[in-house]
Coordinates of N, CA and C in Angstrom, one line a residue:
Y12 N 83.8 -4.0 82.2 CA 82.4 -4.0 82.2 C 82.2 -5.9 82.5
F13 N 81.3 -6.0 83.5 CA 80.7 -7.2 83.8 C 79.5 -7.5 83.9
C14 N 78.5 -8.4 83.8 CA 77.2 -9.1 83.5 C 77.1 -9.3 85.1
V15 N 76.2 -8.6 85.5 CA 75.7 -8.6 86.8 C 75.0 -9.9 87.0
I16 N 74.5 -10.8 85.8 CA 73.8 -11.9 86.2 C 74.8 -13.4 86.1
C17 N 75.8 -13.1 85.3 CA 76.7 -14.3 85.2 C 78.0 -13.9 85.7
N18 N 78.5 -12.7 85.9 CA 79.5 -12.4 86.3 C 80.5 -12.4 85.3
K19 N 80.3 -12.6 83.8 CA 81.3 -12.4 82.7 C 81.8 -11.0 82.7
N20 N 83.0 -10.9 82.4 CA 83.7 -9.9 81.9 C 83.7 -9.5 80.7
F21 N 83.9 -8.1 80.6 CA 83.8 -7.7 79.0 C 84.5 -6.3 78.7
T22 N 85.3 -6.2 78.1 CA 86.2 -5.0 77.6 C 85.4 -4.0 77.0
Q23 N 84.5 -4.3 76.1 CA 83.4 -3.0 76.0 C 82.3 -2.9 76.3
K24 N 81.6 -1.9 76.7 CA 80.1 -2.0 77.0 C 79.0 -2.5 76.1
S25 N 79.4 -2.3 74.6 CA 78.6 -2.4 73.8 C 78.7 -4.1 73.8
T26 N 79.6 -4.8 73.9 CA 79.9 -6.3 73.9 C 79.1 -7.1 75.1
L27 N 78.9 -6.0 76.4 CA 78.2 -6.4 77.3 C 76.6 -6.3 77.3
T28 N 76.3 -5.1 76.5 CA 74.9 -5.1 76.1 C 74.2 -6.1 75.1
T29 N 75.2 -6.7 74.2 CA 75.0 -7.6 73.5 C 75.2 -9.0 74.0
H30 N 75.9 -9.0 74.6 CA 75.7 -10.2 75.8 C 74.2 -10.7 76.6
S31 N 74.3 -9.2 77.1 CA 73.1 -9.8 78.3 C 71.6 -9.8 77.2
Q32 N 71.5 -9.8 76.0 CA 70.6 -10.2 75.4 C 70.5 -12.0 75.7
V33 N 71.6 -12.8 75.9 CA 71.7 -14.2 76.5 C 70.7 -14.1 77.4
H34 N 71.0 -13.5 78.3 CA 69.8 -13.7 79.6 C 68.5 -13.1 79.3
T35 N 68.2 -12.1 78.7 CA 66.6 -11.4 78.5 C 66.2 -11.9 77.4
G36 N 66.9 -12.6 76.5 CA 66.3 -13.4 75.1 C 65.7 -12.3 74.3
E37 N 66.3 -11.3 74.4 CA 65.9 -10.3 73.1 C 66.5 -10.4 71.9
K38 N 65.7 -10.5 71.1 CA 66.3 -10.7 69.4 C 65.8 -9.6 68.8
P39 N 66.1 -8.5 68.7 CA 65.9 -7.2 68.1 C 66.0 -7.3 66.6
F40 N 66.6 -8.2 65.7 CA 66.6 -8.2 64.4 C 66.3 -9.5 63.6
S41 N 65.2 -9.0 62.8 CA 63.9 -9.7 61.9 C 64.6 -9.9 60.9
C42 N 64.3 -11.3 60.2 CA 64.5 -11.5 59.0 C 63.2 -11.2 58.1
S43 N 63.3 -10.4 57.1 CA 61.8 -9.8 56.4 C 61.3 -11.0 55.7
V44 N 62.2 -12.0 55.3 CA 61.5 -13.2 54.7 C 60.6 -14.0 55.3
C45 N 61.5 -14.7 56.5 CA 60.7 -15.5 57.5 C 60.3 -15.2 58.9
N46 N 60.8 -14.3 59.0 CA 60.4 -13.7 60.5 C 61.4 -14.0 61.9
K47 N 62.1 -14.7 61.5 CA 62.8 -15.5 62.2 C 64.1 -14.5 62.9
S48 N 64.1 -14.3 64.4 CA 64.9 -13.1 64.9 C 66.1 -13.6 65.6
F49 N 66.7 -12.5 65.5 CA 68.1 -12.6 65.9 C 68.9 -11.8 67.0
A50 N 69.7 -12.0 68.2 CA 70.5 -11.2 69.0 C 71.5 -10.0 68.3
K51 N 71.8 -10.6 66.9 CA 73.2 -9.8 66.5 C 72.8 -9.5 65.1
K52 N 73.0 -8.4 64.6 CA 72.7 -8.0 63.4 C 73.9 -9.0 62.4
S53 N 74.9 -9.3 63.0 CA 75.4 -10.0 61.7 C 75.2 -11.7 61.9
T54 N 74.5 -12.0 62.8 CA 73.9 -13.5 62.3 C 72.7 -13.2 61.4
L55 N 71.9 -12.3 61.6 CA 70.6 -12.1 60.5 C 71.5 -11.9 59.1
T56 N 72.5 -11.4 58.9 CA 73.2 -10.8 58.0 C 73.5 -12.4 57.5
D57 N 74.1 -13.1 58.2 CA 74.5 -14.8 58.0 C 73.2 -15.1 57.3
H58 N 72.1 -15.4 58.4 CA 70.8 -16.2 58.0 C 70.5 -15.8 56.8
S59 N 70.6 -14.5 56.4 CA 69.7 -13.8 54.9 C 70.3 -14.9 53.8
L60 N 71.4 -15.2 53.9 CA 71.9 -16.2 52.7 C 71.6 -17.3 52.2
I61 N 70.7 -17.7 53.4 CA 69.6 -18.8 53.1 C 68.8 -18.9 52.1
H62 N 68.5 -17.9 52.1 CA 67.2 -17.5 51.5 C 67.4 -16.7 50.1
T63 N 69.0 -16.6 49.7 CA 69.4 -16.2 48.4 C 70.1 -17.4 47.8
G64 N 70.2 -18.2 48.7 CA 71.1 -19.4 48.4 C 72.8 -19.1 48.0
E65 N 73.2 -18.3 48.3 CA 74.4 -17.0 47.9 C 75.5 -18.0 49.2
K66 N 76.3 -18.4 48.4 CA 77.3 -19.6 49.5 C 79.0 -18.5 48.9
P67 N 79.2 -17.6 49.5 CA 80.4 -17.1 49.2 C 81.9 -17.1 49.7
Y68 N 81.6 -18.3 50.4 CA 82.9 -18.7 51.4 C 83.4 -20.4 50.5
A69 N 84.3 -20.1 49.4 CA 84.7 -21.5 49.2 C 86.1 -22.3 49.7
C70 N 86.2 -23.4 50.2 CA 86.9 -24.1 50.4 C 88.4 -23.9 49.6
S71 N 89.6 -23.2 49.5 CA 90.8 -23.8 48.5 C 91.3 -24.8 48.3
V72 N 91.0 -25.9 49.1 CA 91.1 -27.6 48.8 C 90.7 -28.1 48.1
C73 N 88.9 -28.2 48.2 CA 88.1 -28.8 47.7 C 86.8 -28.1 47.0
N74 N 87.1 -26.7 47.2 CA 86.1 -26.0 46.4 C 84.5 -25.9 46.8
K75 N 84.4 -26.5 47.9 CA 83.2 -26.6 48.8 C 82.7 -25.3 49.2
S76 N 81.4 -24.8 48.9 CA 81.1 -23.6 49.1 C 79.8 -23.7 50.2
F77 N 80.3 -22.4 51.2 CA 79.5 -22.1 52.6 C 79.0 -20.9 52.2
S78 N 77.9 -20.7 53.3 CA 77.4 -19.5 53.1 C 77.9 -18.5 54.5
R79 N 78.1 -19.2 55.2 CA 78.8 -18.6 56.6 C 80.3 -18.9 56.6
R80 N 81.5 -17.8 56.9 CA 82.8 -17.9 57.0 C 82.8 -19.0 58.0
S81 N 82.3 -19.0 59.5 CA 82.4 -19.5 60.6 C 82.3 -21.1 60.0
S82 N 81.1 -21.7 59.1 CA 81.1 -22.6 58.6 C 82.4 -23.6 57.6
L83 N 82.9 -22.4 56.9 CA 84.1 -22.9 56.3 C 85.3 -22.9 57.0
T84 N 85.3 -22.3 58.2 CA 86.4 -22.6 58.9 C 86.5 -23.6 59.7
L85 N 84.8 -24.2 60.3 CA 84.9 -25.3 60.8 C 85.3 -26.9 59.7
H86 N 85.1 -26.0 58.3 CA 85.1 -27.3 57.3 C 86.7 -27.7 57.1
R87 N 87.5 -26.7 57.1 CA 88.9 -26.9 57.1 C 89.3 -27.6 57.9
H88 N 88.9 -28.1 59.0 CA 89.5 -28.8 60.0 C 89.5 -30.1 59.6
I89 N 88.3 -30.5 59.0 CA 88.5 -31.8 58.0 C 89.6 -32.2 57.0
H90 N 90.4 -30.8 56.2 CA 91.6 -31.3 55.6 C 92.7 -31.2 56.6
T91 N 92.6 -30.6 58.1 CA 93.8 -30.3 58.3 C 93.7 -31.1 59.7
G92 N 92.6 -32.1 59.7 CA 93.0 -32.6 61.0 C 92.9 -32.4 62.6
E93 N 92.7 -30.8 62.4 CA 93.1 -29.7 63.7 C 91.5 -30.5 64.5
K94 N 91.8 -30.5 65.6 CA 90.7 -30.7 66.9 C 91.0 -29.7 68.0
P95 N 90.7 -28.6 67.7 CA 91.2 -27.3 68.6 C 90.3 -27.5 70.1
Y96 N 89.3 -28.0 70.0 CA 88.6 -28.1 71.5 C 88.7 -29.6 72.2
S97 N 89.1 -29.5 73.3 CA 89.5 -30.6 74.3 C 88.8 -30.7 75.4
C98 N 88.3 -31.8 75.6 CA 87.3 -31.9 77.0 C 88.4 -32.3 78.2
C99 N 88.3 -31.1 79.0 CA 88.6 -31.2 80.5 C 88.8 -32.1 81.1
V100 N 87.5 -33.0 81.0 CA 87.5 -34.4 81.6 C 88.6 -35.5 81.2
C101 N 88.3 -35.5 80.1 CA 88.6 -36.6 79.3 C 90.0 -36.4 78.1
N102 N 90.1 -35.1 78.2 CA 90.9 -35.0 77.1 C 90.7 -35.5 75.6
K103 N 89.5 -36.0 75.2 CA 89.1 -36.2 74.2 C 89.1 -34.8 73.4
S104 N 89.6 -34.9 71.8 CA 89.3 -33.7 70.9 C 88.4 -33.5 70.3
F105 N 88.0 -32.3 69.7 CA 86.7 -32.1 68.9 C 87.3 -31.0 67.7
S106 N 86.6 -31.3 66.3 CA 86.8 -30.1 65.8 C 85.9 -28.7 65.5
N107 N 85.1 -29.2 66.4 CA 84.2 -27.8 66.4 C 83.9 -28.0 68.0
R108 N 83.5 -26.4 68.6 CA 82.6 -26.5 69.8 C 81.4 -27.2 70.0
S109 N 80.4 -27.6 69.3 CA 79.2 -27.9 69.3 C 79.7 -29.5 69.4
G110 N 80.6 -30.2 69.2 CA 80.7 -31.4 69.0 C 81.5 -31.4 70.7
L111 N 82.3 -30.8 71.2 CA 82.6 -30.7 72.4 C 81.7 -30.6 73.6
A112 N 80.7 -29.6 73.4 CA 79.3 -29.3 74.3 C 78.7 -30.6 74.5
D113 N 78.2 -31.3 73.5 CA 77.7 -32.6 73.3 C 78.5 -33.3 73.9
H114 N 79.7 -33.6 73.8 CA 80.4 -35.0 74.7 C 80.4 -34.3 75.9
N115 N 80.2 -33.3 76.3 CA 80.4 -32.9 77.9 C 79.2 -33.4 78.4
R116 N 78.0 -33.4 77.7 CA 77.0 -34.2 78.4 C 77.3 -35.4 78.7
V117 N 78.2 -36.3 78.2 CA 78.5 -37.7 78.7 C 78.9 -37.7 80.3
H118 N 79.6 -36.6 80.4 CA 80.0 -36.3 82.0 C 79.0 -36.3 82.9
T119 N 78.3 -34.9 82.3 CA 77.5 -34.1 83.3 C 76.3 -35.2 83.5
G120 N 75.8 -35.8 82.1 CA 74.5 -36.7 82.1 C 73.2 -35.7 81.9
E121 N 73.7 -34.5 81.5 CA 72.8 -33.7 80.8 C 71.6 -34.1 79.8
K122 N 70.9 -34.1 80.0 CA 70.0 -34.4 78.5 C 69.0 -33.3 78.5
P123 N 69.1 -32.1 77.7 CA 68.4 -30.9 77.6 C 67.3 -30.9 76.5
F124 N 67.5 -31.9 75.7 CA 66.4 -32.1 74.5 C 65.5 -33.1 74.7
L125 N 64.2 -32.6 75.1 CA 63.1 -32.8 75.7 C 61.8 -33.4 74.3
C126 N 61.6 -34.6 74.3 CA 60.2 -35.1 72.9 C 59.1 -34.5 73.5
K127 N 58.4 -33.3 72.9 CA 57.3 -32.7 73.1 C 56.1 -34.2 73.6
I128 N 56.4 -35.2 72.7 CA 55.4 -36.4 72.6 C 55.1 -37.3 73.8
C129 N 56.5 -37.8 74.1 CA 56.5 -38.9 75.0 C 57.8 -38.2 76.2
N130 N 57.9 -37.0 76.5 CA 58.8 -36.7 77.5 C 60.1 -37.3 77.8
K131 N 60.6 -38.1 76.5 CA 62.1 -38.9 76.6 C 62.8 -37.8 76.7
S132 N 64.3 -37.7 77.0 CA 65.0 -36.7 77.3 C 66.3 -37.5 76.4
F133 N 66.8 -36.4 75.6 CA 68.5 -37.0 74.8 C 69.3 -35.7 75.2
S134 N 70.6 -36.3 75.2 CA 71.9 -35.4 75.4 C 72.4 -34.6 74.3
V135 N 71.8 -35.3 72.7 CA 72.2 -34.6 71.7 C 70.9 -34.0 71.0
K136 N 70.9 -33.1 70.2 CA 69.8 -32.6 69.5 C 69.5 -33.4 68.3
S137 N 70.6 -33.9 67.8 CA 70.2 -34.9 66.6 C 69.6 -36.5 67.1
T138 N 69.6 -36.7 67.9 CA 69.2 -37.6 68.3 C 67.7 -37.8 68.8
L139 N 67.2 -36.4 69.2 CA 65.8 -36.4 69.7 C 65.2 -35.9 68.0
I140 N 65.6 -35.6 67.3 CA 65.1 -35.3 65.8 C 65.1 -36.8 65.1
K141 N 66.1 -37.6 65.4 CA 65.7 -39.3 64.9 C 64.8 -39.9 65.7
H142 N 64.7 -39.8 67.1 CA 63.6 -40.4 67.9 C 62.2 -40.0 67.3
N143 N 62.2 -38.7 67.0 CA 60.4 -38.3 66.6 C 60.3 -39.2 65.4
Y144 N 61.1 -39.6 64.6 CA 60.8 -40.7 63.5 C 59.6 -41.2 64.0
V145 N 59.7 -42.1 65.5 CA 59.1 -43.0 66.1 C 57.3 -42.6 66.1
H146 N 57.5 -41.6 66.5 CA 56.0 -40.7 66.6 C 55.4 -40.4 64.9
T147 N 56.2 -40.2 63.9 CA 55.7 -39.6 63.0 C 55.4 -40.8 61.9
G148 N 56.2 -41.6 62.0 CA 56.0 -42.9 61.2 C 57.2 -42.9 59.7
E149 N 57.6 -41.9 60.0 CA 58.6 -41.2 58.6 C 59.8 -42.1 58.7
K150 N 60.2 -42.6 57.8 CA 61.4 -43.5 57.1 C 62.3 -42.7 56.3
P151 N 63.1 -41.8 57.0 CA 63.9 -41.1 56.0 C 65.0 -42.1 55.3
Y152 N 65.3 -43.0 56.0 CA 66.6 -43.4 55.8 C 66.8 -44.6 54.9
S153 N 65.3 -44.9 54.4 CA 65.1 -46.5 54.1 C 64.8 -45.9 52.3

């Protein structure tokens, strides 16, 4: 099975169906507490733990707990030093996929995070968030 929009291949039709929501923006699973919507039921299930405060996944090294198994997996890289995500341009390695994605924008020059107030764009979302303090006058680090 392959996606007619991006030509990505899948071994199961159900996986293709779920993938197609990336292109349509369809998010059929809604949180009953905050109404936030999700493309996958498993993502909604993970999200629900935010409201309950439950953190069932604990690190066996330092006992820090997480609401998502994926967060625990990423956290473990702190202890192991593992950096499985490498840049194909400069070979710099990262402990998580989002770190690599942020880094790739150094090479592409892409700045997808736009300030709605002054239209300045940023390559990393956290930089945009910090930039917004210029407009709000908030000083969270003082």
